[in-house]
PDB file of C-alpha atoms in Angstrom:
ATOM      1  CA  MET L   1      79.207 146.264  87.584  1.00  0.00           C
ATOM      2  CA  LEU L   2      78.692 149.351  85.793  1.00  0.00           C
ATOM      3  CA  ARG L   3      81.090 151.247  87.791  1.00  0.00           C
ATOM      4  CA  GLU L   4      83.759 148.829  87.185  1.00  0.00           C
ATOM      5  CA  THR L   5      83.354 148.832  83.717  1.00  0.00           C
ATOM      6  CA  GLN L   6      83.268 152.628  83.726  1.00  0.00           C
ATOM      7  CA  ASP L   7      86.588 152.548  85.166  1.00  0.00           C
ATOM      8  CA  GLN L   8      87.996 150.152  82.954  1.00  0.00           C
ATOM      9  CA  VAL L   9      87.013 152.355  80.147  1.00  0.00           C
ATOM     10  CA  LYS L  10      88.712 155.193  81.406  1.00  0.00           C
ATOM     11  CA  SER L  11      92.159 153.679  82.426  1.00  0.00           C
ATOM     12  CA  PHE L  12      92.197 152.595  78.938  1.00  0.00           C
ATOM     13  CA  ASP L  13      91.020 155.886  77.288  1.00  0.00           C
ATOM     14  CA  SER L  14      93.347 157.656  79.432  1.00  0.00           C
ATOM     15  CA  GLU L  15      96.385 156.081  77.586  1.00  0.00           C
ATOM     16  CA  SER L  16      94.199 155.300  74.091  1.00  0.00           C
ATOM     17  CA  GLU L  17      96.882 155.737  71.880  1.00  0.00           C
ATOM     18  CA  LYS L  18      99.355 153.614  73.667  1.00  0.00           C
ATOM     19  CA  ASN L  19      96.676 150.875  74.021  1.00  0.00           C
ATOM     20  CA  ILE L  20      95.647 151.137  70.239  1.00  0.00           C
ATOM     21  CA  SER L  21      99.037 151.299  69.029  1.00  0.00           C
ATOM     22  CA  ILE L  22      99.925 148.009  70.885  1.00  0.00           C
ATOM     23  CA  ILE L  23      96.590 146.466  69.927  1.00  0.00           C
ATOM     24  CA  GLN L  24      97.490 147.446  66.265  1.00  0.00           C
ATOM     25  CA  SER L  25     101.007 146.273  66.568  1.00  0.00           C
ATOM     26  CA  GLN L  26      99.665 142.491  68.000  1.00  0.00           C
ATOM     27  CA  LEU L  27      96.840 142.212  65.292  1.00  0.00           C
ATOM     28  CA  ARG L  28      99.879 143.189  62.215  1.00  0.00           C
ATOM     29  CA  SER L  29     102.109 140.565  63.672  1.00  0.00           C
ATOM     30  CA  ARG L  30      99.018 138.111  64.343  1.00  0.00           C
ATOM     31  CA  GLU L  31      99.930 138.051  68.515  1.00  0.00           C
ATOM     32  CA  TYR L  32      96.701 139.364  69.556  1.00  0.00           C
ATOM     33  CA  LYS L  33      95.078 137.016  71.735  1.00  0.00           C
ATOM     34  CA  PHE L  34      91.490 137.674  73.317  1.00  0.00           C
ATOM     35  CA  SER L  35      91.453 137.332  76.720  1.00  0.00           C
ATOM     36  CA  ALA L  36      88.644 135.502  78.791  1.00  0.00           C
ATOM     37  CA  ALA L  37      85.341 137.143  79.286  1.00  0.00           C
ATOM     38  CA  ARG L  38      83.139 137.386  82.454  1.00  0.00           C
ATOM     39  CA  GLY L  39      80.029 135.894  82.811  1.00  0.00           C
ATOM     40  CA  VAL L  40      77.628 138.403  84.524  1.00  0.00           C
ATOM     41  CA  LEU L  41      74.049 138.470  85.341  1.00  0.00           C
ATOM     42  CA  GLN L  42      72.422 141.783  84.184  1.00  0.00           C
ATOM     43  CA  LYS L  43      69.606 142.716  86.790  1.00  0.00           C
ATOM     44  CA  LYS L  44      66.426 143.663  84.802  1.00  0.00           C
ATOM     45  CA  LYS L  45      63.456 145.611  86.242  1.00  0.00           C
ATOM     46  CA  ASN L  46      60.668 143.281  87.283  1.00  0.00           C
ATOM     47  CA  LYS L  47      62.744 140.404  84.999  1.00  0.00           C
ATOM     48  CA  LYS L  48      64.800 137.925  85.902  1.00  0.00           C
ATOM     49  CA  PRO L  49      68.617 138.623  85.774  1.00  0.00           C
ATOM     50  CA  ARG L  50      69.944 137.763  81.975  1.00  0.00           C
ATOM     51  CA  PRO L  51      73.519 136.404  81.639  1.00  0.00           C
ATOM     52  CA  ILE L  52      75.633 138.594  79.549  1.00  0.00           C
ATOM     53  CA  VAL L  53      79.387 138.415  78.425  1.00  0.00           C
ATOM     54  CA  MET L  54      81.719 141.316  79.725  1.00  0.00           C
ATOM     55  CA  ALA L  55      84.331 141.163  77.347  1.00  0.00           C
ATOM     56  CA  PRO L  56      87.825 143.025  78.544  1.00  0.00           C
ATOM     57  CA  VAL L  57      87.570 146.731  76.909  1.00  0.00           C
ATOM     58  CA  LYS L  58      90.696 145.814  74.566  1.00  0.00           C
ATOM     59  CA  ASP L  59      88.735 143.025  73.126  1.00  0.00           C
ATOM     60  CA  ARG L  60      85.753 145.472  72.602  1.00  0.00           C
ATOM     61  CA  VAL L  61      87.886 147.845  70.648  1.00  0.00           C
ATOM     62  CA  VAL L  62      89.043 144.928  68.469  1.00  0.00           C
ATOM     63  CA  GLN L  63      85.558 143.230  68.142  1.00  0.00           C
ATOM     64  CA  ARG L  64      83.839 146.900  66.832  1.00  0.00           C
ATOM     65  CA  ALA L  65      87.013 147.380  64.751  1.00  0.00           C
ATOM     66  CA  ILE L  66      85.837 143.795  62.991  1.00  0.00           C
ATOM     67  CA  LEU L  67      82.174 144.773  62.710  1.00  0.00           C
ATOM     68  CA  GLN L  68      83.256 148.217  61.079  1.00  0.00           C
ATOM     69  CA  VAL L  69      85.187 146.008  58.458  1.00  0.00           C
ATOM     70  CA  LEU L  70      82.294 143.717  57.913  1.00  0.00           C
ATOM     71  CA  GLN L  71      79.586 146.682  57.586  1.00  0.00           C
ATOM     72  CA  ASP L  72      81.679 148.355  55.133  1.00  0.00           C
ATOM     73  CA  HIS L  73      81.420 144.952  53.104  1.00  0.00           C
ATOM     74  CA  LYS L  74      78.577 144.870  50.508  1.00  0.00           C
ATOM     75  CA  SER L  75      78.096 141.692  50.055  1.00  0.00           C
ATOM     76  CA  ILE L  76      77.517 141.094  54.039  1.00  0.00           C
ATOM     77  CA  LEU L  77      75.173 143.876  54.070  1.00  0.00           C
ATOM     78  CA  ASN L  78      73.079 142.410  51.279  1.00  0.00           C
ATOM     79  CA  ASP L  79      72.587 139.190  53.341  1.00  0.00           C
ATOM     80  CA  LEU L  80      72.076 140.886  56.526  1.00  0.00           C
ATOM     81  CA  ASP L  81      69.888 143.663  55.161  1.00  0.00           C
ATOM     82  CA  THR L  82      66.410 142.626  55.393  1.00  0.00           C
ATOM     83  CA  PRO L  83      63.313 144.706  55.961  1.00  0.00           C
ATOM     84  CA  TYR L  84      62.893 143.741  59.480  1.00  0.00           C
ATOM     85  CA  SER L  85      66.692 143.697  60.958  1.00  0.00           C
ATOM     86  CA  PHE L  86      67.606 146.788  62.660  1.00  0.00           C
ATOM     87  CA  GLY L  87      70.702 145.078  65.032  1.00  0.00           C
ATOM     88  CA  GLY L  88      74.348 145.680  64.090  1.00  0.00           C
ATOM     89  CA  LEU L  89      73.762 147.626  60.993  1.00  0.00           C
ATOM     90  CA  GLN L  90      74.955 151.218  60.328  1.00  0.00           C
ATOM     91  CA  GLU L  91      71.721 152.394  58.644  1.00  0.00           C
ATOM     92  CA  LYS L  92      69.457 151.042  61.122  1.00  0.00           C
ATOM     93  CA  ASN L  93      68.710 151.710  64.747  1.00  0.00           C
ATOM     94  CA  VAL L  94      66.291 151.522  67.491  1.00  0.00           C
ATOM     95  CA  GLU L  95      64.486 154.670  66.450  1.00  0.00           C
ATOM     96  CA  LYS L  96      64.343 153.433  63.090  1.00  0.00           C
ATOM     97  CA  ALA L  97      62.568 149.842  64.249  1.00  0.00           C
ATOM     98  CA  VAL L  98      60.279 151.780  66.268  1.00  0.00           C
ATOM     99  CA  LEU L  99      59.320 153.917  63.129  1.00  0.00           C
ATOM    100  CA  GLU L 100      58.681 150.627  61.292  1.00  0.00           C
ATOM    101  CA  VAL L 101      56.628 149.281  64.336  1.00  0.00           C
ATOM    102  CA  GLN L 102      54.555 152.126  63.939  1.00  0.00           C
ATOM    103  CA  LYS L 103      54.118 152.382  60.518  1.00  0.00           C
ATOM    104  CA  THR L 104      53.186 148.726  60.343  1.00  0.00           C
ATOM    105  CA  MET L 105      50.509 149.342  62.999  1.00  0.00           C
ATOM    106  CA  ARG L 106      48.983 152.082  61.459  1.00  0.00           C
ATOM    107  CA  SER L 107      48.779 149.744  58.577  1.00  0.00           C
ATOM    108  CA  GLY L 108      46.601 147.439  60.496  1.00  0.00           C
ATOM    109  CA  ALA L 109      48.675 145.357  62.302  1.00  0.00           C
ATOM    110  CA  SER L 110      47.594 144.463  65.657  1.00  0.00           C
ATOM    111  CA  TYR L 111      50.005 142.054  67.248  1.00  0.00           C
ATOM    112  CA  PHE L 112      53.454 141.742  67.443  1.00  0.00           C
ATOM    113  CA  ILE L 113      56.320 138.726  68.083  1.00  0.00           C
ATOM    114  CA  LYS L 114      59.368 139.084  70.051  1.00  0.00           C
ATOM    115  CA  SER L 115      61.842 136.691  69.656  1.00  0.00           C
ATOM    116  CA  ASP L 116      64.662 136.026  71.691  1.00  0.00           C
ATOM    117  CA  ILE L 117      66.766 132.772  71.080  1.00  0.00           C
ATOM    118  CA  LYS L 118      67.859 131.730  74.741  1.00  0.00           C
ATOM    119  CA  GLN L 119      71.755 131.379  74.582  1.00  0.00           C
ATOM    120  CA  PHE L 120      72.242 132.092  71.071  1.00  0.00           C
ATOM    121  CA  PHE L 121      75.719 133.023  71.034  1.00  0.00           C
ATOM    122  CA  THR L 122      76.591 129.870  73.027  1.00  0.00           C
ATOM    123  CA  LYS L 123      74.478 127.961  70.549  1.00  0.00           C
ATOM    124  CA  ILE L 124      75.247 129.189  67.496  1.00  0.00           C
ATOM    125  CA  ASP L 125      77.191 126.659  65.015  1.00  0.00           C
ATOM    126  CA  LYS L 126      80.483 128.692  64.871  1.00  0.00           C
ATOM    127  CA  THR L 127      81.959 126.223  61.929  1.00  0.00           C
ATOM    128  CA  LYS L 128      78.862 127.538  59.469  1.00  0.00           C
ATOM    129  CA  VAL L 129      79.301 130.980  60.397  1.00  0.00           C
ATOM    130  CA  MET L 130      82.820 131.058  59.626  1.00  0.00           C
ATOM    131  CA  GLU L 131      82.119 129.172  56.261  1.00  0.00           C
ATOM    132  CA  ILE L 132      79.647 132.011  55.171  1.00  0.00           C
ATOM    133  CA  PHE L 133      82.217 134.843  56.294  1.00  0.00           C
ATOM    134  CA  SER L 134      84.963 132.937  54.459  1.00  0.00           C
ATOM    135  CA  LYS L 135      82.999 132.921  51.411  1.00  0.00           C
ATOM    136  CA  THR L 136      81.833 136.499  51.404  1.00  0.00           C
ATOM    137  CA  VAL L 137      84.735 138.495  52.950  1.00  0.00           C
ATOM    138  CA  PRO L 138      88.193 138.962  51.153  1.00  0.00           C
ATOM    139  CA  PHE L 139      90.350 139.831  53.807  1.00  0.00           C
ATOM    140  CA  GLU L 140      92.138 136.819  55.492  1.00  0.00           C
ATOM    141  CA  ASP L 141      93.407 138.483  58.051  1.00  0.00           C
ATOM    142  CA  VAL L 142      89.941 139.988  59.348  1.00  0.00           C
ATOM    143  CA  ILE L 143      88.486 136.358  58.681  1.00  0.00           C
ATOM    144  CA  GLU L 144      91.348 134.962  61.210  1.00  0.00           C
ATOM    145  CA  VAL L 145      90.678 137.546  64.057  1.00  0.00           C
ATOM    146  CA  LEU L 146      86.952 137.000  63.872  1.00  0.00           C
ATOM    147  CA  GLU L 147      87.578 133.580  64.229  1.00  0.00           C
ATOM    148  CA  ARG L 148      89.627 133.924  67.322  1.00  0.00           C
ATOM    149  CA  SER L 149      86.879 136.366  68.591  1.00  0.00           C
ATOM    150  CA  LEU L 150      84.237 133.571  68.266  1.00  0.00           C
ATOM    151  CA  GLU L 151      86.174 131.480  70.658  1.00  0.00           C
ATOM    152  CA  THR L 152      85.368 133.225  73.946  1.00  0.00           C
ATOM    153  CA  GLN L 153      86.402 131.789  77.172  1.00  0.00           C
ATOM    154  CA  LEU L 154      84.778 132.948  80.239  1.00  0.00           C
ATOM    155  CA  CYS L 155      86.999 133.348  83.291  1.00  0.00           C
ATOM    156  CA  LYS L 156      85.435 132.334  86.772  1.00  0.00           C
ATOM    157  CA  GLU L 157      84.771 134.991  89.582  1.00  0.00           C
ATOM    158  CA  ASP L 158      86.151 134.651  92.553  1.00  0.00           C
TER     159      ASP L 158
END
């Protein structure tokens, strides 16, 4: 799986200008279509495998562009930026999360709770997500692409 992903990234990168130009053209003409993603089991050492969705490289490029647009929009950041949110925010990362845990433990905390919502992305109410973003993000084109990106289809493995 890792090797295959690396090969796909290298292939995309070898003609990155051409590939990005095609993506830009398709986005501008509203003809960009997200491809079916693959469901794979990610093996974890001493744990049960975790199902993940592997999107094609071109789709990940578009998803990353959507994320950057959303991260640059202050009203969205205001909703997402809580003292204990670290995922998907430019100014926060794993290192800052670890530092926050250490600081909290030094101030007397002796327990922490790890939360993982099983199958979160397959269970989230996408209509509600789009309602929230539609009210907050003034870019109709971004909203349209975001909505299509949430309609992820899985392809079957042979």
